[in-house]
């Protein structure tokens, strides 16, 4: 992993801080957020790891990780953070930034009819809001 000054202060990193309202330097990597996250087991990088990668300016690893799409917004991470850092806000910012680039996470047109017919409507609508720009 290459770390340099430009990456540490890249426009991407600064934008994530601005959109999320969080300061990455406040995180001292205790791991409490990841320890309490109900879906971290399925994430490429848990919440604390995502923050560490952002501290190190690793845009590519952060942007391609599935973590932002798996976060369910339960705020367990925020409630457990001794530094008041909201990993949930950071993951939400990453998701919004990706969708605003027009990069949908799901192909709505490709969803099979049996799935659309059987899935609860509320789940489908909330899924569209989360995964589609
Ligand atoms: S808000 Fe997201 S990152 Fe935080 S604990 Fe819940 S699922 Fe994990
Ligand atoms: S709980 Fe807070 S300080 Fe600890 S790793 Fe997570 S964000 Fe960082």
Coordinates of C-alpha atoms and ligand atoms in Angstrom, one line a residue:
X1 CA 0.0 0.0 0.0
X2 CA 1.5 3.3 -1.1
X3 CA 1.0 6.3 1.2
X4 CA 2.0 9.8 0.2
X5 CA 1.1 13.3 1.1
X6 CA -1.2 13.8 -1.9
X7 CA -3.3 10.8 -1.0
X8 CA -3.6 11.8 2.7
X9 CA -5.1 15.1 1.6
X10 CA -6.8 14.1 -1.6
X11 CA -10.0 15.8 -2.7
X12 CA -11.8 12.5 -2.2
X13 CA -10.8 12.3 1.5
X14 CA -11.7 15.9 2.1
X15 CA -15.1 15.5 0.4
X16 CA -15.9 12.4 2.5
X17 CA -15.1 14.5 5.6
X18 CA -17.2 17.4 4.4
X19 CA -20.2 15.3 3.4
X20 CA -20.2 13.1 6.6
X21 CA -19.3 16.0 9.0
X22 CA -16.7 13.7 10.6
X23 CA -13.0 14.3 11.3
X24 CA -11.1 11.1 10.6
X25 CA -8.2 12.1 12.8
X26 CA -10.6 11.8 15.8
X27 CA -10.7 8.1 15.4
X28 CA -7.9 6.3 17.4
X29 CA -8.8 2.9 16.1
X30 CA -10.0 1.2 19.2
X31 CA -12.3 -1.0 17.1
X32 CA -15.4 -0.7 19.3
X33 CA -17.5 0.3 16.2
X34 CA -16.5 -2.8 14.3
X35 CA -16.9 -5.0 17.4
X36 CA -20.6 -3.9 17.7
X37 CA -21.5 -3.8 14.0
X38 CA -24.0 -6.5 13.2
X39 CA -22.9 -6.8 9.6
X40 CA -19.1 -6.2 9.8
X41 CA -18.6 -10.0 9.4
X42 CA -19.8 -9.6 5.8
X43 CA -18.0 -6.4 5.0
X44 CA -14.8 -6.2 3.0
X45 CA -13.6 -3.7 5.7
X46 CA -15.4 -3.1 9.0
X47 CA -16.3 0.5 10.0
X48 CA -13.0 1.1 11.9
X49 CA -11.0 -0.3 9.0
X50 CA -12.8 2.0 6.5
X51 CA -11.9 5.0 8.7
X52 CA -8.3 3.8 8.9
X53 CA -8.1 3.5 5.1
X54 CA -9.5 7.0 4.8
X55 CA -6.9 8.3 7.3
X56 CA -4.3 6.8 5.0
X57 CA -6.0 8.2 1.9
X58 CA -6.8 4.9 0.3
X59 CA -9.6 6.0 -2.0
X60 CA -9.6 3.0 -4.3
X61 CA -9.9 0.4 -1.5
X62 CA -12.6 2.4 0.2
X63 CA -14.6 3.1 -2.9
X64 CA -14.6 -0.5 -4.1
X65 CA -15.4 -2.1 -0.7
X66 CA -18.9 -3.4 -0.1
X67 CA -19.0 -1.9 3.4
X68 CA -21.1 1.2 2.4
X69 CA -23.8 -1.0 0.8
X70 CA -24.1 -3.4 3.7
X71 CA -24.4 -0.8 6.5
X72 CA -27.9 -0.9 7.8
X73 CA -27.7 2.4 9.6
X74 CA -28.4 1.0 13.1
X75 CA -25.9 3.5 14.7
X76 CA -24.5 0.9 17.0
X77 CA -21.1 2.0 15.9
X78 CA -21.8 5.6 16.9
X79 CA -23.2 4.6 20.2
X80 CA -20.1 2.6 21.1
X81 CA -17.5 5.2 19.9
X82 CA -15.6 6.8 22.8
X83 CA -14.6 9.6 20.5
X84 CA -18.0 10.5 19.1
X85 CA -17.2 9.5 15.6
X86 CA -20.1 8.2 13.5
X87 CA -18.9 5.5 11.1
X88 CA -22.5 5.3 10.0
X89 CA -22.3 8.9 8.7
X90 CA -19.1 8.1 6.9
X91 CA -20.5 5.1 5.2
X92 CA -23.7 7.0 4.3
X93 CA -21.5 9.8 2.8
X94 CA -19.6 7.3 0.7
X95 CA -22.9 5.8 -0.5
X96 CA -24.3 9.2 -1.4
X97 CA -21.1 10.3 -3.2
X98 CA -21.1 7.1 -5.3
X99 CA -24.8 7.4 -6.2
X100 CA -24.4 11.0 -7.1
X101 CA -21.9 10.0 -9.7
X102 CA -24.7 8.0 -11.3
X103 CA -23.2 4.7 -10.3
X104 CA -26.2 2.5 -9.3
X105 CA -25.4 -0.4 -7.0
X106 CA -28.3 -2.5 -8.3
X107 CA -29.7 -2.9 -11.8
X108 CA -33.4 -2.3 -11.1
X109 CA -34.4 -3.4 -14.6
X110 CA -32.6 -6.7 -14.1
X111 CA -34.5 -7.8 -11.0
X112 CA -36.5 -11.0 -11.8
X113 CA -40.3 -10.7 -11.7
X114 CA -40.8 -13.5 -9.2
X115 CA -38.6 -11.5 -6.8
X116 CA -40.5 -8.3 -7.4
X117 CA -43.8 -10.2 -7.0
X118 CA -42.9 -11.9 -3.7
X119 CA -40.7 -9.3 -1.9
X120 CA -42.5 -6.9 0.5
X121 CA -43.1 -3.6 -1.3
X122 CA -41.6 -1.6 1.6
X123 CA -38.4 -3.6 1.3
X124 CA -38.2 -3.0 -2.5
X125 CA -38.8 0.8 -2.1
X126 CA -36.3 1.2 0.7
X127 CA -33.8 -0.9 -1.4
X128 CA -34.3 1.4 -4.4
X129 CA -33.6 4.4 -2.2
X130 CA -30.5 2.9 -0.9
X131 CA -29.0 1.3 -4.0
X132 CA -30.2 3.5 -6.9
X133 CA -29.4 7.1 -7.8
Ligands
LIG1 S1 -24.6 1.9 11.4 FE1 -23.7 0.6 9.8 S2 -21.5 0.5 10.3 FE2 -22.6 1.3 12.1 S3 -22.9 -0.5 13.4 FE3 -24.8 -0.2 12.1 S4 -24.4 -1.5 10.3 FE4 -22.4 -1.3 11.3
LIG2 S1 -15.2 3.3 18.0 FE1 -14.7 5.4 17.3 S2 -12.5 5.7 17.9 FE2 -13.0 3.5 18.0 S3 -12.4 2.7 16.0 FE3 -14.5 3.2 15.8 S4 -14.7 5.3 15.1 FE4 -12.5 4.9 15.8

